[in-house]
Coordinates of C-alpha atoms in Angstrom, one line a residue:
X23 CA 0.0 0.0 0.0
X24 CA 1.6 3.3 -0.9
X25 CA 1.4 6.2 1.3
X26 CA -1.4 8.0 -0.9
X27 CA -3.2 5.0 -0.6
X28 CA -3.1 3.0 -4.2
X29 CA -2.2 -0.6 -4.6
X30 CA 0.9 -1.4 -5.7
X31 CA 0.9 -3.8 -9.0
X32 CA 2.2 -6.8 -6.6
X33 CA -1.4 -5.7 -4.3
X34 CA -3.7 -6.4 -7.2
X35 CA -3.2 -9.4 -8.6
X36 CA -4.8 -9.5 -12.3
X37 CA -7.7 -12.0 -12.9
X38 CA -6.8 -15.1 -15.1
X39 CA -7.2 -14.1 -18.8
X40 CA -7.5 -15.9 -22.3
X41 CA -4.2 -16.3 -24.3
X42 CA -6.4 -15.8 -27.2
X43 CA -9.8 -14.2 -28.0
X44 CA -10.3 -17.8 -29.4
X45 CA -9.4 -19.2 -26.4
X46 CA -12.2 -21.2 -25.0
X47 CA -11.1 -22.0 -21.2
X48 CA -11.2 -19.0 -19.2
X49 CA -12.8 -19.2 -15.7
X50 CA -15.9 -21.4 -15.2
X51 CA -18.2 -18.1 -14.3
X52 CA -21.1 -20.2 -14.2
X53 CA -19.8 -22.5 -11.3
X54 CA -18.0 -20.2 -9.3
X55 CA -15.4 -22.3 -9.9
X56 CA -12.0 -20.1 -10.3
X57 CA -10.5 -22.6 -12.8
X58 CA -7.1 -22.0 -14.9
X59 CA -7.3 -22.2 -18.3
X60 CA -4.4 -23.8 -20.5
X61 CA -1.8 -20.9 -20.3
X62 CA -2.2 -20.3 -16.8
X63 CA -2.0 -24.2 -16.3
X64 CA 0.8 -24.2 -18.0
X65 CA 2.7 -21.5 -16.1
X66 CA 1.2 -23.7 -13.0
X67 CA 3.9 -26.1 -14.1
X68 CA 6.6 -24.1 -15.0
X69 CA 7.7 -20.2 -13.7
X70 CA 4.9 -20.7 -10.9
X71 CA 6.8 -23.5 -9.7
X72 CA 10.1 -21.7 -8.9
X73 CA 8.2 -18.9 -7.2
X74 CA 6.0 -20.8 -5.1
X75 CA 9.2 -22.9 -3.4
X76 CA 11.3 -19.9 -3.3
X77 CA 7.7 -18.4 -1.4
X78 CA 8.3 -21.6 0.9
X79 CA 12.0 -21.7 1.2
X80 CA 11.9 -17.8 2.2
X81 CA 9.2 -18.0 4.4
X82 CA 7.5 -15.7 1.7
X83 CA 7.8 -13.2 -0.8
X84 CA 8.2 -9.1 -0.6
X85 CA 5.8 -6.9 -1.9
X86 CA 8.7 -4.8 -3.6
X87 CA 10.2 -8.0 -5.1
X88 CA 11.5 -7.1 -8.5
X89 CA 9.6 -10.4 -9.6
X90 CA 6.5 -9.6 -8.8
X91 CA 6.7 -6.0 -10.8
X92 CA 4.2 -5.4 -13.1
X93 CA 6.6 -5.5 -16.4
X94 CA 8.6 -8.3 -14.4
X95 CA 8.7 -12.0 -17.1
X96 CA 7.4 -13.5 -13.8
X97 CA 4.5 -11.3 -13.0
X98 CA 2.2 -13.6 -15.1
X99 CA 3.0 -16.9 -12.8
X100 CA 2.7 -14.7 -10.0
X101 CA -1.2 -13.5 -11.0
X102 CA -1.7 -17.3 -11.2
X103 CA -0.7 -18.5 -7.4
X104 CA -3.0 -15.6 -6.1
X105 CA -5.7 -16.3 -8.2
X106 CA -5.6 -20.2 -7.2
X107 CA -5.4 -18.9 -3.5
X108 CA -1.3 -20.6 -3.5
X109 CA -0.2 -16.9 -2.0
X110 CA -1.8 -15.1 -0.2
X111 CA -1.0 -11.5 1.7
X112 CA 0.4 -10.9 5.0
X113 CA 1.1 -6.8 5.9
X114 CA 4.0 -6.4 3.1
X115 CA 4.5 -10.3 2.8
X116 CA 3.3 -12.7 0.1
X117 CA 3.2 -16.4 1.7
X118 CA 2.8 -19.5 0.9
X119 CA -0.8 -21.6 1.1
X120 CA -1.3 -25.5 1.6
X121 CA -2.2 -27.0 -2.4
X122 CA -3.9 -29.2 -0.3
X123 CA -6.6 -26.7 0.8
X124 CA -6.5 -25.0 -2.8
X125 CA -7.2 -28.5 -4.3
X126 CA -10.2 -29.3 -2.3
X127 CA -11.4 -25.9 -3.0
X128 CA -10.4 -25.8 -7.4
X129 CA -10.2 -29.5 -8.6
X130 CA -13.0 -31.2 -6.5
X131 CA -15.7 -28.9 -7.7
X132 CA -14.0 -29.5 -11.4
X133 CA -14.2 -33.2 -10.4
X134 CA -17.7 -32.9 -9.7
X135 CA -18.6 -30.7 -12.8
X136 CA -16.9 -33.3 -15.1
X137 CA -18.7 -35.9 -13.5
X138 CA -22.4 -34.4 -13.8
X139 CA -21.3 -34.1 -17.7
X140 CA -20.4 -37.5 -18.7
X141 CA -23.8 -38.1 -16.8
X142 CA -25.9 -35.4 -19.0
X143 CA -23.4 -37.4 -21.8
X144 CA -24.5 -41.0 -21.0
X145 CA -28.5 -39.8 -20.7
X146 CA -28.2 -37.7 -24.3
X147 CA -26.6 -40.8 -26.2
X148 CA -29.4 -43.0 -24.7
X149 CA -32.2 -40.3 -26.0
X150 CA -30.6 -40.4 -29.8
X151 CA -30.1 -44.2 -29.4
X152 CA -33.9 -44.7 -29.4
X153 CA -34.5 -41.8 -32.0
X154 CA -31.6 -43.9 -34.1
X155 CA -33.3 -47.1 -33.9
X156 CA -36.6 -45.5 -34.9
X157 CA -34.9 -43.8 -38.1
X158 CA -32.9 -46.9 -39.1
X159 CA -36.3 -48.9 -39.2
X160 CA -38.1 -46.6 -41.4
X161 CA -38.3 -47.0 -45.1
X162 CA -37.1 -43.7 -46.0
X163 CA -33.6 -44.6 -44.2
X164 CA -33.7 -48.4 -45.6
X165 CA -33.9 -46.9 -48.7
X166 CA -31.5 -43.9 -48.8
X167 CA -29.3 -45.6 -47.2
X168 CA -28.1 -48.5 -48.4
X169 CA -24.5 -48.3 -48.4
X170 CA -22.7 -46.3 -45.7
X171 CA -18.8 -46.0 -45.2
X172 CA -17.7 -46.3 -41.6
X173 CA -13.9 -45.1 -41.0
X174 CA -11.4 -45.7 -38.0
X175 CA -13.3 -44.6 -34.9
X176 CA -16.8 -45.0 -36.1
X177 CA -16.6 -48.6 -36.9
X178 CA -16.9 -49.9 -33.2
X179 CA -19.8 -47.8 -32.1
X180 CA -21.7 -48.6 -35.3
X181 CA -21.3 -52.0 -34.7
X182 CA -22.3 -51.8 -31.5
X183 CA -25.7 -49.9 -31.8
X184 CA -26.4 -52.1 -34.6
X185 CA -26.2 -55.2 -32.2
X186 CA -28.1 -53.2 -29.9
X187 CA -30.5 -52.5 -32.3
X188 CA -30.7 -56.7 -33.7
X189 CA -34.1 -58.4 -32.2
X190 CA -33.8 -61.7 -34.3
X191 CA -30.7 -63.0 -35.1
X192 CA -27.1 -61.7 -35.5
X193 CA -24.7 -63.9 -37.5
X194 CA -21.0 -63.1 -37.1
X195 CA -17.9 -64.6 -39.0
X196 CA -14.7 -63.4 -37.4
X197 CA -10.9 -64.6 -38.2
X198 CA -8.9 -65.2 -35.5
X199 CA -6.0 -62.9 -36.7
X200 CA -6.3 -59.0 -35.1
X201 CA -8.9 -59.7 -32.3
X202 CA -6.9 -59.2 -29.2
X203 CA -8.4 -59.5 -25.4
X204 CA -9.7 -56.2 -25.0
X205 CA -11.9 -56.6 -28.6
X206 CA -12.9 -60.1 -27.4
X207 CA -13.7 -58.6 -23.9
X208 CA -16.1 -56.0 -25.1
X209 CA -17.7 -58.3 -27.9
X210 CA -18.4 -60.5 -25.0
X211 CA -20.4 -57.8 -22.8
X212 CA -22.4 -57.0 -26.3
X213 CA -23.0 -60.3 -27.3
X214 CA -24.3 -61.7 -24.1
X215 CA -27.0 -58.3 -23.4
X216 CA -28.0 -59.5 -27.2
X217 CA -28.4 -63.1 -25.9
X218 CA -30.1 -61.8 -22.6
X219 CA -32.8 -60.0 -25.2
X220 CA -34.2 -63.0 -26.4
X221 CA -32.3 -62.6 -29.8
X222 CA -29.8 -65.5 -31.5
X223 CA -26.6 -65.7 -32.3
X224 CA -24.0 -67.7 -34.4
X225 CA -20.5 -67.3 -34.4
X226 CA -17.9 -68.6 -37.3
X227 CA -14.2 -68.6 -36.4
X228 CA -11.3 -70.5 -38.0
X229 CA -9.9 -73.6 -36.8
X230 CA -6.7 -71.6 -35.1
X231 CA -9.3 -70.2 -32.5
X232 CA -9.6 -73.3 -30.5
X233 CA -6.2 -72.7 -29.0
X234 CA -7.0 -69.1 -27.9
X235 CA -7.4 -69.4 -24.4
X236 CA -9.4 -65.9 -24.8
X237 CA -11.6 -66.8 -27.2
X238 CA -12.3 -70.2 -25.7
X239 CA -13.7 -67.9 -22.5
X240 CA -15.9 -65.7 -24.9
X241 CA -17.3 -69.1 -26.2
X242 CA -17.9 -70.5 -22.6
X243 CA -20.0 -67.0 -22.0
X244 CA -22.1 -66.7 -25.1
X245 CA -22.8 -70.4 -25.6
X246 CA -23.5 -71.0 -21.9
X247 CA -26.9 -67.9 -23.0
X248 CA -27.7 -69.9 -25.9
X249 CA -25.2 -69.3 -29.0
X250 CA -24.1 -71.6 -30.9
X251 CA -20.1 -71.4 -32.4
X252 CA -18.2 -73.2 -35.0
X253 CA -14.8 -73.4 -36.9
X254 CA -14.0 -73.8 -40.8
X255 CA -10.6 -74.3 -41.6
X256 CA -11.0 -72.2 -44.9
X257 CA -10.0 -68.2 -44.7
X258 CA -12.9 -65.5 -44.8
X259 CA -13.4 -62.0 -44.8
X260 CA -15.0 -60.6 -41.3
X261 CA -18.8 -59.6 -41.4
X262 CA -21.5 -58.8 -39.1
X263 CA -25.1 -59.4 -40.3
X264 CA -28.0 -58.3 -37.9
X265 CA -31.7 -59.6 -38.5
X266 CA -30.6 -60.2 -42.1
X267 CA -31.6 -56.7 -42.8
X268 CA -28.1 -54.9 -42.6
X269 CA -24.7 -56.4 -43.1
X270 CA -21.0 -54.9 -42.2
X271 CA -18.0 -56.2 -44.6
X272 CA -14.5 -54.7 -44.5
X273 CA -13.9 -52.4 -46.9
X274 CA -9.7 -51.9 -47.2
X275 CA -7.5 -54.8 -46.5
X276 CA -6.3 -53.2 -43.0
X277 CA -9.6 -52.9 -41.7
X278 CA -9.3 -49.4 -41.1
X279 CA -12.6 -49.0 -43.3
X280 CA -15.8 -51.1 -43.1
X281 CA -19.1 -50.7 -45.3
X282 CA -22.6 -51.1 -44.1
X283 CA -24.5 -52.4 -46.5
X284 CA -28.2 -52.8 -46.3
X285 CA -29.4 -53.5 -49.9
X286 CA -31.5 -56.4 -49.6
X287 CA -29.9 -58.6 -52.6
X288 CA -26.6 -58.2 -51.5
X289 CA -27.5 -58.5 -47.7
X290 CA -29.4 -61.8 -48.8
X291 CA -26.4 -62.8 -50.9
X292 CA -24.3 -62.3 -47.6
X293 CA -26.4 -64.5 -45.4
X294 CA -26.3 -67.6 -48.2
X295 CA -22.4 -67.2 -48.1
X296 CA -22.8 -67.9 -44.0
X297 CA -24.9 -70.5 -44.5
X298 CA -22.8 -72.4 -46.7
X299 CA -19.9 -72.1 -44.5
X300 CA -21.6 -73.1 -41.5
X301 CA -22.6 -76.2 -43.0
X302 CA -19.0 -77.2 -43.3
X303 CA -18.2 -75.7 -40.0
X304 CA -17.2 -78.1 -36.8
X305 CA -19.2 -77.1 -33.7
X306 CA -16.9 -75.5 -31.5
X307 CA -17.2 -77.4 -28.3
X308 CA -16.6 -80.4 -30.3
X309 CA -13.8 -82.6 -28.3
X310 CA -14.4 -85.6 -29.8
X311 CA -11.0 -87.6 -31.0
X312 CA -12.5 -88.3 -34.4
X313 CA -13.1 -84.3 -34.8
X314 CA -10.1 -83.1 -33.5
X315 CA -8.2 -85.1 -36.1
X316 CA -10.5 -84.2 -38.9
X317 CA -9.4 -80.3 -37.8
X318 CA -5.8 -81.4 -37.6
X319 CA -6.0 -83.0 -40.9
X320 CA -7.8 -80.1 -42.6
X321 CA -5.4 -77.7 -41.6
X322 CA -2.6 -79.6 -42.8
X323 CA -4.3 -79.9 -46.1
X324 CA -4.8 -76.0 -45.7
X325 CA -0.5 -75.5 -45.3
X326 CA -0.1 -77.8 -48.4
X327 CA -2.0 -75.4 -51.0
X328 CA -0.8 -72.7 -49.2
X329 CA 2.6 -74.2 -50.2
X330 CA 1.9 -75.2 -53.7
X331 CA 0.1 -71.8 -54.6
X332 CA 3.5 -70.1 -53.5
X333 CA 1.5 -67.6 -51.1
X334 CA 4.9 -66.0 -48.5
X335 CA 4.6 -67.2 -44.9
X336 CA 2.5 -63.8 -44.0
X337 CA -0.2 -64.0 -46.4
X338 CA -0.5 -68.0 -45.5
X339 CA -0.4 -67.5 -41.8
X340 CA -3.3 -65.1 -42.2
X341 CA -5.4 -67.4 -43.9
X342 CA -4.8 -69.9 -41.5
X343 CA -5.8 -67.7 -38.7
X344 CA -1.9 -68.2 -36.9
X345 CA 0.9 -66.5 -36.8
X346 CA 3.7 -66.5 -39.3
X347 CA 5.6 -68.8 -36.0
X348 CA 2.7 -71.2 -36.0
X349 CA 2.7 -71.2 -39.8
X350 CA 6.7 -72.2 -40.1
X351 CA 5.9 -74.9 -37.3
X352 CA 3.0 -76.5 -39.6
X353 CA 5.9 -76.2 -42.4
X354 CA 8.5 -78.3 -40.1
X355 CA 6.0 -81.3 -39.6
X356 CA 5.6 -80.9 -43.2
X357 CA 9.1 -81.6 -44.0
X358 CA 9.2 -84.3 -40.7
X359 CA 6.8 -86.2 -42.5
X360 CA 8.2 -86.2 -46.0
X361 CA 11.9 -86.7 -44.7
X362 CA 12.6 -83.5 -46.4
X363 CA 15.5 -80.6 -45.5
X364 CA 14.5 -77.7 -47.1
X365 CA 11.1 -76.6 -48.7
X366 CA 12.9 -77.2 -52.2
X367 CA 12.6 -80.9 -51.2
X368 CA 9.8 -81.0 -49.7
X369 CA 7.6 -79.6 -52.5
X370 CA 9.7 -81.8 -55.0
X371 CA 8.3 -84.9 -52.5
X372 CA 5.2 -83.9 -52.7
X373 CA 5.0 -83.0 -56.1
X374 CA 6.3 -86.4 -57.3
X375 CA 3.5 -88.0 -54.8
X376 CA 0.8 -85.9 -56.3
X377 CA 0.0 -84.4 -52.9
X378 CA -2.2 -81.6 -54.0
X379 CA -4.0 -81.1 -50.4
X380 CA -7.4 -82.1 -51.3
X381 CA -7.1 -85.7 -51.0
X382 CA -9.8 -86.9 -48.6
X383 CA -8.4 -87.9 -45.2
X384 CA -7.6 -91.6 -45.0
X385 CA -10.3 -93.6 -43.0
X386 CA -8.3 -95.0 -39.9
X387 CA -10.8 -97.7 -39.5
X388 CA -9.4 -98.8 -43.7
X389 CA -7.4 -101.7 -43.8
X390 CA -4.6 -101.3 -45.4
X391 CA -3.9 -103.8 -47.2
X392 CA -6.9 -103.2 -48.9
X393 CA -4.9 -100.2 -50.7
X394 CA -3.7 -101.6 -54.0
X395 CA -1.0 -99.5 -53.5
X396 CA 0.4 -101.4 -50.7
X397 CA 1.1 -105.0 -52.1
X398 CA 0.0 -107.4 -49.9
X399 CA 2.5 -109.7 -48.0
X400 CA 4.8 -111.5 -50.2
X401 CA 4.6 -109.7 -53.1

């Protein structure tokens, strides 16, 4: 305080203010809330720091301190410890204030603010959710609509409502390659509120998926509500198909971009292409010796025209549903079998066998001396 009775620039301490006239995080007015925005939380962290625990180290800060001038580079950090309540006045003293008392008193009511939002969030997506599912019924949508493109970040959520949305049937074929834990997790909390809704669901996967010890827990969940799950040892594209009305096909090779399709012929198309499959699929639960060798036997077959077509260890791992690792094992027993050293060899055995893989799988029960290619005794 000067002697004619004005306040010195370090007395009044200047409100927060925008960096920007396009800045859009002054002080929440509206709450009483005196919150920072980005620039003065970012002084917070930086020249506010060295002030405040020279403030605690010197058992506070002058008045007259040349830092705290008004033209001073650390005036700004300053304005920002007062206005958060950090330090406060005493006769010609600045000293420091507990963070603890200036959290409870800045971040819980943030805290609380941010929580009544993702609350006003949660009931405002539910409102449009109904509104969505009353559009997407209508004719004027089925017919405007029938292809959609679905990038990145949307793909998931679409997915999702359109399950939500499914009050028949939902048929699903999904390779085993890019569906890790977390995916598998939150397909399972989808599938089984489907399940719980009265609605059916079947589930294709490739062979591979038997030895994922995730998958084999999303089977347990959905199967033990009513869905049924099987494997094919031939490689397909992923689709989701809901109530046969409206389909969802990849539509780039990485996935990155899917297509909704719900023009009747082609959705109708879709659905016979499941139903073929699942015909040759093996039900997933399955245990059985005799099935278990069928699937061991298939995807050797698989490996061998992978081999023979001269599709790279990537692309043939990916059809398989396995990694390249698992792929290159499948290989090895390969060349165990036909006494062979390198693949050279090993496709020259074959080759001179006529091993094409699609010979049928040879009947253990057969005799085999009834195989004219295995003379008899004595012969």
């Amino acid at each position: 305080m000067r002697d004619d009775g004005a306040r010195t620039d370090a007395e009044a301490p200047r409100p927060f203010r925008r960096t920007c006239a396009s800045d859009p995080s002054p002080r929440r007015e509206d709450t009483g809330v005196n919150t920072p925005g980005p620039h003065e939380r970012a002084l917070l962290e930086s020249t506010a720091v060295g002030l405040y625990e020279d403030a605690v180290a010197e058992d506070g800060l002058r008045a007259d301190d040349p830092r705290l001038a008004d033209d001073a580079a650390e005036r700004p950090a300053f304005d920002v410890l007062v206005e958060l309540g950090l330090l406060h006045r005493e006769g010609e003293v600045w000293r420091a204030a507990d963070p603890a008392t200036v959290q409870a008193g800045v971040v819980s009511p943030m805290t609380q603010e941010g929580t009544r939002l993702l609350e006003e969030s949660a009931a405002l997506s539910r409102a449009l959710g109904t509104l969505a599912q009353a559009y997407r019924r209508s004719p004027a949508a089925q017919s405007s609509d029938l292809f959609t493109y679905l990038r990145a970040t949307t793909i998931n959520p679409f997915i999702a409502g359109m399950v939500a949305e499914a009050r028949e049937e939902v048929l699903t074929a999904q390779p085993q390659i890019g569906r890790d834990a977390q995916t598998i997790a939150a397909a399972a909390l989808r599938d089984t509120a489907l399940l719980e809704r009265g609605a059916k669901l079947r589930t294709l996967y490739q062979h591979s998926a038997r030895r994922s010890s995730v998958t084999q827990k999303y089977v347990a969940a959905v199967t033990a509500r009513g869905a049924q799950v099987r494997t094919l040892d031939e490689f397909f594209r992923r689709m989701i198909i809901a109530d046969r009305r409206i389909a969802i096909i990849p539509a780039t090779e990485d996935h990155s971009v899917a297509l909704a399709v719900r023009e009747p012929a082609i959705v109708a198309f879709l659905v016979d292409m499941f139903e073929r499959s699942w015909e040759r699929a093996r039900p997933f639960g399955d245990r059985e010796s005799a099935v278990l060798a069928d699937i061991a036997n298939e995807q050797r077959a698989m490996t061998i025209r992978m081999l023979i077509e001269g599709h790279s260890d990537p692309v043939s791992a990916k059809r398989l549903g396995v990694s390249p690792r698992t792929f290159a094992g499948y290989v090895a027993d390969l060349k165990a079998e036909y006494d062979a050293e390198t693949r050279f060899q090993l496709g020259y055995t074959m080759g001179r066998a006529q091993v094409t893989g699609l010979e049928e799988p040879a009947d253990p029960t057969d005799d085999p001396t009834d195989d004219p290619a295995i003379p008899p005794d004595g012969d």
